[in-house]
Coordinates of C-alpha atoms in Angstrom, one line a residue:
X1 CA 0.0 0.0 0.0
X2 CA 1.8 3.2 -1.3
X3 CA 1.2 6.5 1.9
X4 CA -0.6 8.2 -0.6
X5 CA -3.3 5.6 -0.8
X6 CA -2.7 5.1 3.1
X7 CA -3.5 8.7 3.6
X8 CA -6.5 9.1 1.4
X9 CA -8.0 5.8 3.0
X10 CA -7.3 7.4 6.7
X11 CA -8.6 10.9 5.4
X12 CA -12.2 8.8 4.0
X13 CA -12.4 6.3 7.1
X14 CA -11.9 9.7 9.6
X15 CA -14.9 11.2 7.6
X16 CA -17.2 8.3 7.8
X17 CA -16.8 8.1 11.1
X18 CA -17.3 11.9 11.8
X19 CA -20.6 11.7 10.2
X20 CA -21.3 8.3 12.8
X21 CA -20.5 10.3 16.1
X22 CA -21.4 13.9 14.6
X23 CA -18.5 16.5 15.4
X24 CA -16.4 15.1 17.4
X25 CA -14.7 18.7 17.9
X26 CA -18.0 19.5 20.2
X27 CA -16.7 16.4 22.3
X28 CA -13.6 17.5 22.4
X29 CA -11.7 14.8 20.2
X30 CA -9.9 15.5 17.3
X31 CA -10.0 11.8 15.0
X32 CA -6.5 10.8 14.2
X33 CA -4.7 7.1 14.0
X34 CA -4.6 6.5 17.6
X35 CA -8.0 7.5 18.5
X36 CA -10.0 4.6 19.9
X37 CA -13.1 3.7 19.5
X38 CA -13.9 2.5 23.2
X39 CA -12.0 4.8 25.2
X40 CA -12.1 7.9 23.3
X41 CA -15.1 8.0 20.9
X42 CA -17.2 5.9 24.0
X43 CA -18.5 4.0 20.9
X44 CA -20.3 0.2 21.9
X45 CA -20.3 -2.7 19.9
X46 CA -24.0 -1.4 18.2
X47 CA -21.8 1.5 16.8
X48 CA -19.2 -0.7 15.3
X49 CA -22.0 -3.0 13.5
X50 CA -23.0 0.5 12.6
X51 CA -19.8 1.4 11.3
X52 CA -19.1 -1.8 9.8
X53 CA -22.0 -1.3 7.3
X54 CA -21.2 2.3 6.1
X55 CA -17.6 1.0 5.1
X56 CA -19.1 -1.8 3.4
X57 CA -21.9 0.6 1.6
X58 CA -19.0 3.2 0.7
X59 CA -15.9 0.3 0.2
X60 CA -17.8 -2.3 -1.1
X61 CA -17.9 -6.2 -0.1
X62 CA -14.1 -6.8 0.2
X63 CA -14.1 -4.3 3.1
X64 CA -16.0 -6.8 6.2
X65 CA -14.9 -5.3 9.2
X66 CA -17.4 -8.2 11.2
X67 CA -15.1 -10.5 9.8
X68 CA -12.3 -8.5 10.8
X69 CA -13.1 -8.3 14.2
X70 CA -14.2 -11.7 14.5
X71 CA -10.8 -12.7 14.4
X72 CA -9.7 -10.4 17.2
X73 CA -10.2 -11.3 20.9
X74 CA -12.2 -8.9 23.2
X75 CA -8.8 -6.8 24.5
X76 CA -7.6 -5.9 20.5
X77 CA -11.6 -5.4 20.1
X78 CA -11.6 -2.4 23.2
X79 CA -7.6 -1.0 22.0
X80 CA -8.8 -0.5 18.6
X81 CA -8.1 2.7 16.9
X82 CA -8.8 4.4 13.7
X83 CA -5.5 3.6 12.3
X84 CA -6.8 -0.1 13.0
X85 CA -9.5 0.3 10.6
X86 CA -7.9 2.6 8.0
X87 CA -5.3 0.0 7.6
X88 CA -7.5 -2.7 7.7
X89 CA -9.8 -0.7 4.7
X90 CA -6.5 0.6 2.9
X91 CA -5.6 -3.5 2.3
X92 CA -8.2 -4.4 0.9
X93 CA -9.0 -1.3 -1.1
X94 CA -5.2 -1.1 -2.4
X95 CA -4.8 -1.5 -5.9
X96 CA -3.1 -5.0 -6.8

């Protein structure tokens, strides 16, 4: 995955997400790699099913972040951050 294809997929995943919680500047949270889900954002597991669907209606199929997370155990689930998912999106969107 080339950082300019990196970057864009961060920049798209950080907007989706924006549009999930609403501003996240009125809770005080600016979205950036490290930005968690649990800890930062407060999201639950309803908000990631959430999530999951707007980046398979704006990815497409390849991008199954249930599967994803199926894989992890309930720790990597809580630690998760943005970066997770924007890498996670950016391998399966990258150009082959």
């Amino acid at each position: 995955m080339t950082i300019d294809h990196a970057s864009a997929t961060f920049d798209v995943v950080a907007e989706l997400l924006a549009e999930l919680v609403g501003d996240a500047d009125v809770l005080g949270i600016e979205i950036t790699p490290d930005t968690t889900f649990h800890e930062d954002l407060q999201l639950e597991s309803i908000d990631l099913v959430t999530f999951a669907s707007i980046l398979s209606e704006h990815f497409g199929a390849d991008v199954n972040l249930a599967e994803y997370l199926a894989e992890k155990d309930l720790d990597d689930v809580i630690g998760l951050t943005v970066g997770d998912i924007a890498r996670f999106v950016g391998e399966r969107t990258c150009p082959r």
